[in-house]
Structures are given as C-alpha cells and as structure tokens.
Amino acid sequence: MGKDKNPRRVADNEARAKLRMLKTSPQKLNLVAGLIRGKKVEKALTDLTFSKKRIAVDVKKCLQSAIANAENNHGLDVDELVVSEAYVGKNLVMKRGRPRARGRFGRIHKPFAELTITVRQVEETA
C-alpha cells in the first residue's frame, strides 16, 4: 500500500515551469511576458535573446525550463510547442527607507515577482 500518484495539474499535452523571487516589479515583468504569449517556442526564444530588457534573461531561463519539462518529463515534441500561458504574480515587497528633510522618512519599496510559463503541444496543420 503506497500513496496514490498525484494527479497532473496541467493537460496531457502541456508542461509548466515557474520562477519565484524575481527582483523586478510585476508590471515590468508582464511587459516581457506579453512578448512571448501565444508564440511558437523558437520565435519566443529568439525574441527574448535579443530583447533589451534586463529581466528577459530570467524569462528565457524559465521558458527553457518549461521546454525541458515538456521534452523530458512529458514526452512532448519540442518543434510543435507553443507558449500557451505566461502570467505574472506578485511576491514579497521589501520595505526600505531613506532619511528625508525635517526628520521625515521616505519609504522605498523593492518589489519581487513570480512568473509561470505553460507550453502546449499543437499539431501543425499543413
């Protein structure tokens, strides 16, 4: 008697990767995630490689992880993968401060974000 196997959280033709504690605001991260939503994986990797945004390097790592999960864990074909979802969530916000004039205190918020990328295998109709 063992424990039952955990059910999959995504469909049979999907794979997912998640990155937490990214040192950027969710708003900035969502701009980069919007670049790759709905695109084929090769095109999304190319766009992230040549993007000027600093966080695009981390988004590319997450996308490569999702591709590796699809290939190794779920046996999906890499050439037929499409980025079906790329969504951003808030994580913790570090509160820091700086002394200001007349004894006041200026609050500085240092936000963190998290990113989830889901890739789906779509058969090409040619």
PDB file of C-alpha atoms in Angstrom:
ATOM      1  CA  MET A   1       0.000   0.000   0.000  1.00  0.00           C
ATOM      2  CA  GLY A   2       1.536   3.227  -1.138  1.00  0.00           C
ATOM      3  CA  LYS A   3       0.206   6.652  -1.693  1.00  0.00           C
ATOM      4  CA  ASP A   4      -1.700   7.358  -4.873  1.00  0.00           C
ATOM      5  CA  LYS A   5       0.125   9.213  -7.605  1.00  0.00           C
ATOM      6  CA  ASN A   6      -0.505  12.957  -7.653  1.00  0.00           C
ATOM      7  CA  PRO A   7      -2.811  13.972 -10.499  1.00  0.00           C
ATOM      8  CA  ARG A   8      -1.311  16.237 -13.153  1.00  0.00           C
ATOM      9  CA  ARG A   9      -2.112  19.894 -12.742  1.00  0.00           C
ATOM     10  CA  VAL A  10      -1.927  20.541 -16.484  1.00  0.00           C
ATOM     11  CA  ALA A  11      -3.313  18.703 -19.505  1.00  0.00           C
ATOM     12  CA  ASP A  12      -1.537  15.780 -21.148  1.00  0.00           C
ATOM     13  CA  ASN A  13      -0.190  17.960 -23.963  1.00  0.00           C
ATOM     14  CA  GLU A  14       1.137  20.705 -21.656  1.00  0.00           C
ATOM     15  CA  ALA A  15       4.131  21.377 -19.425  1.00  0.00           C
ATOM     16  CA  ARG A  16       4.790  24.154 -16.938  1.00  0.00           C
ATOM     17  CA  ALA A  17       7.711  25.954 -15.297  1.00  0.00           C
ATOM     18  CA  LYS A  18       7.640  28.517 -12.517  1.00  0.00           C
ATOM     19  CA  LEU A  19      10.192  31.088 -11.342  1.00  0.00           C
ATOM     20  CA  ARG A  20       9.843  32.763  -7.981  1.00  0.00           C
ATOM     21  CA  MET A  21      11.582  35.707  -6.314  1.00  0.00           C
ATOM     22  CA  LEU A  22      12.472  37.627  -9.466  1.00  0.00           C
ATOM     23  CA  LYS A  23      13.907  41.008  -8.471  1.00  0.00           C
ATOM     24  CA  THR A  24      11.666  43.206 -10.562  1.00  0.00           C
ATOM     25  CA  SER A  25       8.183  44.626 -10.333  1.00  0.00           C
ATOM     26  CA  PRO A  26       5.348  42.509 -11.707  1.00  0.00           C
ATOM     27  CA  GLN A  27       4.407  45.336 -14.047  1.00  0.00           C
ATOM     28  CA  LYS A  28       7.832  45.319 -15.734  1.00  0.00           C
ATOM     29  CA  LEU A  29       7.897  41.532 -15.876  1.00  0.00           C
ATOM     30  CA  ASN A  30       4.464  41.441 -17.501  1.00  0.00           C
ATOM     31  CA  LEU A  31       5.759  43.565 -20.388  1.00  0.00           C
ATOM     32  CA  VAL A  32       8.326  40.879 -21.220  1.00  0.00           C
ATOM     33  CA  ALA A  33       5.867  38.019 -20.632  1.00  0.00           C
ATOM     34  CA  GLY A  34       3.499  39.694 -23.080  1.00  0.00           C
ATOM     35  CA  LEU A  35       6.181  39.436 -25.774  1.00  0.00           C
ATOM     36  CA  ILE A  36       6.046  35.639 -25.810  1.00  0.00           C
ATOM     37  CA  ARG A  37       2.368  34.819 -25.166  1.00  0.00           C
ATOM     38  CA  GLY A  38       0.877  32.708 -27.943  1.00  0.00           C
ATOM     39  CA  LYS A  39       4.108  32.430 -29.946  1.00  0.00           C
ATOM     40  CA  LYS A  40       5.936  29.340 -31.094  1.00  0.00           C
ATOM     41  CA  VAL A  41       8.778  28.389 -28.769  1.00  0.00           C
ATOM     42  CA  GLU A  42      11.615  29.070 -31.252  1.00  0.00           C
ATOM     43  CA  LYS A  43      10.287  32.554 -32.027  1.00  0.00           C
ATOM     44  CA  ALA A  44       9.792  33.317 -28.321  1.00  0.00           C
ATOM     45  CA  LEU A  45      13.377  32.270 -27.511  1.00  0.00           C
ATOM     46  CA  THR A  46      14.691  34.466 -30.317  1.00  0.00           C
ATOM     47  CA  ASP A  47      12.661  37.454 -29.119  1.00  0.00           C
ATOM     48  CA  LEU A  48      13.922  37.033 -25.553  1.00  0.00           C
ATOM     49  CA  THR A  49      17.526  36.622 -26.690  1.00  0.00           C
ATOM     50  CA  PHE A  50      17.520  39.976 -28.480  1.00  0.00           C
ATOM     51  CA  SER A  51      15.336  41.883 -26.019  1.00  0.00           C
ATOM     52  CA  LYS A  52      16.938  44.867 -24.288  1.00  0.00           C
ATOM     53  CA  LYS A  53      15.073  44.302 -21.025  1.00  0.00           C
ATOM     54  CA  ARG A  54      17.238  43.011 -18.169  1.00  0.00           C
ATOM     55  CA  ILE A  55      14.609  40.575 -16.916  1.00  0.00           C
ATOM     56  CA  ALA A  56      14.351  38.904 -20.353  1.00  0.00           C
ATOM     57  CA  VAL A  57      17.340  36.716 -19.389  1.00  0.00           C
ATOM     58  CA  ASP A  58      15.395  35.196 -16.486  1.00  0.00           C
ATOM     59  CA  VAL A  59      12.231  34.807 -18.576  1.00  0.00           C
ATOM     60  CA  LYS A  60      14.293  32.948 -21.172  1.00  0.00           C
ATOM     61  CA  LYS A  61      15.610  30.582 -18.488  1.00  0.00           C
ATOM     62  CA  CYS A  62      12.059  29.864 -17.336  1.00  0.00           C
ATOM     63  CA  LEU A  63      10.934  29.199 -20.914  1.00  0.00           C
ATOM     64  CA  GLN A  64      13.866  26.835 -21.479  1.00  0.00           C
ATOM     65  CA  SER A  65      12.922  25.029 -18.269  1.00  0.00           C
ATOM     66  CA  ALA A  66       9.334  24.626 -19.477  1.00  0.00           C
ATOM     67  CA  ILE A  67      10.622  23.235 -22.788  1.00  0.00           C
ATOM     68  CA  ALA A  68      12.889  20.788 -20.952  1.00  0.00           C
ATOM     69  CA  ASN A  69       9.980  19.707 -18.731  1.00  0.00           C
ATOM     70  CA  ALA A  70       7.844  19.103 -21.801  1.00  0.00           C
ATOM     71  CA  GLU A  71      10.515  17.032 -23.511  1.00  0.00           C
ATOM     72  CA  ASN A  72      11.918  15.011 -20.606  1.00  0.00           C
ATOM     73  CA  ASN A  73       9.005  14.639 -18.194  1.00  0.00           C
ATOM     74  CA  HIS A  74       6.041  14.504 -20.550  1.00  0.00           C
ATOM     75  CA  GLY A  75       7.498  13.250 -23.852  1.00  0.00           C
ATOM     76  CA  LEU A  76       6.259  16.148 -25.990  1.00  0.00           C
ATOM     77  CA  ASP A  77       7.744  17.184 -29.344  1.00  0.00           C
ATOM     78  CA  VAL A  78       9.790  20.381 -28.980  1.00  0.00           C
ATOM     79  CA  ASP A  79       9.179  21.523 -32.574  1.00  0.00           C
ATOM     80  CA  GLU A  80       5.412  21.699 -32.038  1.00  0.00           C
ATOM     81  CA  LEU A  81       5.401  23.636 -28.738  1.00  0.00           C
ATOM     82  CA  VAL A  82       3.603  26.962 -28.326  1.00  0.00           C
ATOM     83  CA  VAL A  83       3.648  29.270 -25.285  1.00  0.00           C
ATOM     84  CA  SER A  84       0.021  28.931 -24.228  1.00  0.00           C
ATOM     85  CA  GLU A  85       0.252  30.891 -20.968  1.00  0.00           C
ATOM     86  CA  ALA A  86       2.754  33.278 -19.452  1.00  0.00           C
ATOM     87  CA  TYR A  87       1.420  35.001 -16.379  1.00  0.00           C
ATOM     88  CA  VAL A  88       2.929  37.075 -13.629  1.00  0.00           C
ATOM     89  CA  GLY A  89       2.181  37.278  -9.919  1.00  0.00           C
ATOM     90  CA  LYS A  90       3.274  39.421  -7.035  1.00  0.00           C
ATOM     91  CA  ASN A  91       5.715  38.148  -4.449  1.00  0.00           C
ATOM     92  CA  LEU A  92       7.081  39.856  -1.371  1.00  0.00           C
ATOM     93  CA  VAL A  93       7.898  43.561  -1.179  1.00  0.00           C
ATOM     94  CA  MET A  94      10.928  44.579   0.848  1.00  0.00           C
ATOM     95  CA  LYS A  95      10.323  47.830   2.669  1.00  0.00           C
ATOM     96  CA  ARG A  96      13.347  50.038   2.979  1.00  0.00           C
ATOM     97  CA  GLY A  97      13.714  53.683   3.811  1.00  0.00           C
ATOM     98  CA  ARG A  98      15.794  56.771   3.490  1.00  0.00           C
ATOM     99  CA  PRO A  99      16.008  59.768   5.784  1.00  0.00           C
ATOM    100  CA  ARG A 100      14.482  62.891   4.303  1.00  0.00           C
ATOM    101  CA  ALA A 101      14.379  66.548   5.274  1.00  0.00           C
ATOM    102  CA  ARG A 102      12.897  67.795   8.576  1.00  0.00           C
ATOM    103  CA  GLY A 103      13.118  64.422  10.293  1.00  0.00           C
ATOM    104  CA  ARG A 104      10.879  62.599   7.862  1.00  0.00           C
ATOM    105  CA  PHE A 105      11.360  59.148   6.405  1.00  0.00           C
ATOM    106  CA  GLY A 106      10.979  58.262   2.729  1.00  0.00           C
ATOM    107  CA  ARG A 107       9.712  54.729   2.129  1.00  0.00           C
ATOM    108  CA  ILE A 108      11.318  52.692  -0.618  1.00  0.00           C
ATOM    109  CA  HIS A 109       9.524  49.570  -1.864  1.00  0.00           C
ATOM    110  CA  LYS A 110      11.609  46.861  -3.514  1.00  0.00           C
ATOM    111  CA  PRO A 111       9.111  44.502  -5.171  1.00  0.00           C
ATOM    112  CA  PHE A 112       9.644  40.899  -6.221  1.00  0.00           C
ATOM    113  CA  ALA A 113       7.595  38.963  -8.764  1.00  0.00           C
ATOM    114  CA  GLU A 114       6.999  35.398  -9.906  1.00  0.00           C
ATOM    115  CA  LEU A 115       6.482  34.012 -13.400  1.00  0.00           C
ATOM    116  CA  THR A 116       4.652  30.912 -14.630  1.00  0.00           C
ATOM    117  CA  ILE A 117       5.035  29.695 -18.213  1.00  0.00           C
ATOM    118  CA  THR A 118       2.922  26.908 -19.714  1.00  0.00           C
ATOM    119  CA  VAL A 119       3.802  25.408 -23.091  1.00  0.00           C
ATOM    120  CA  ARG A 120       1.368  23.323 -25.141  1.00  0.00           C
ATOM    121  CA  GLN A 121       1.994  20.899 -27.979  1.00  0.00           C
ATOM    122  CA  VAL A 122      -0.060  21.841 -31.037  1.00  0.00           C
ATOM    123  CA  GLU A 123      -0.055  19.627 -34.131  1.00  0.00           C
ATOM    124  CA  GLU A 124       0.688  21.627 -37.244  1.00  0.00           C
ATOM    125  CA  THR A 125      -1.926  21.528 -39.998  1.00  0.00           C
ATOM    126  CA  ALA A 126      -0.052  21.901 -43.270  1.00  0.00           C
TER     127      ALA A 126
END
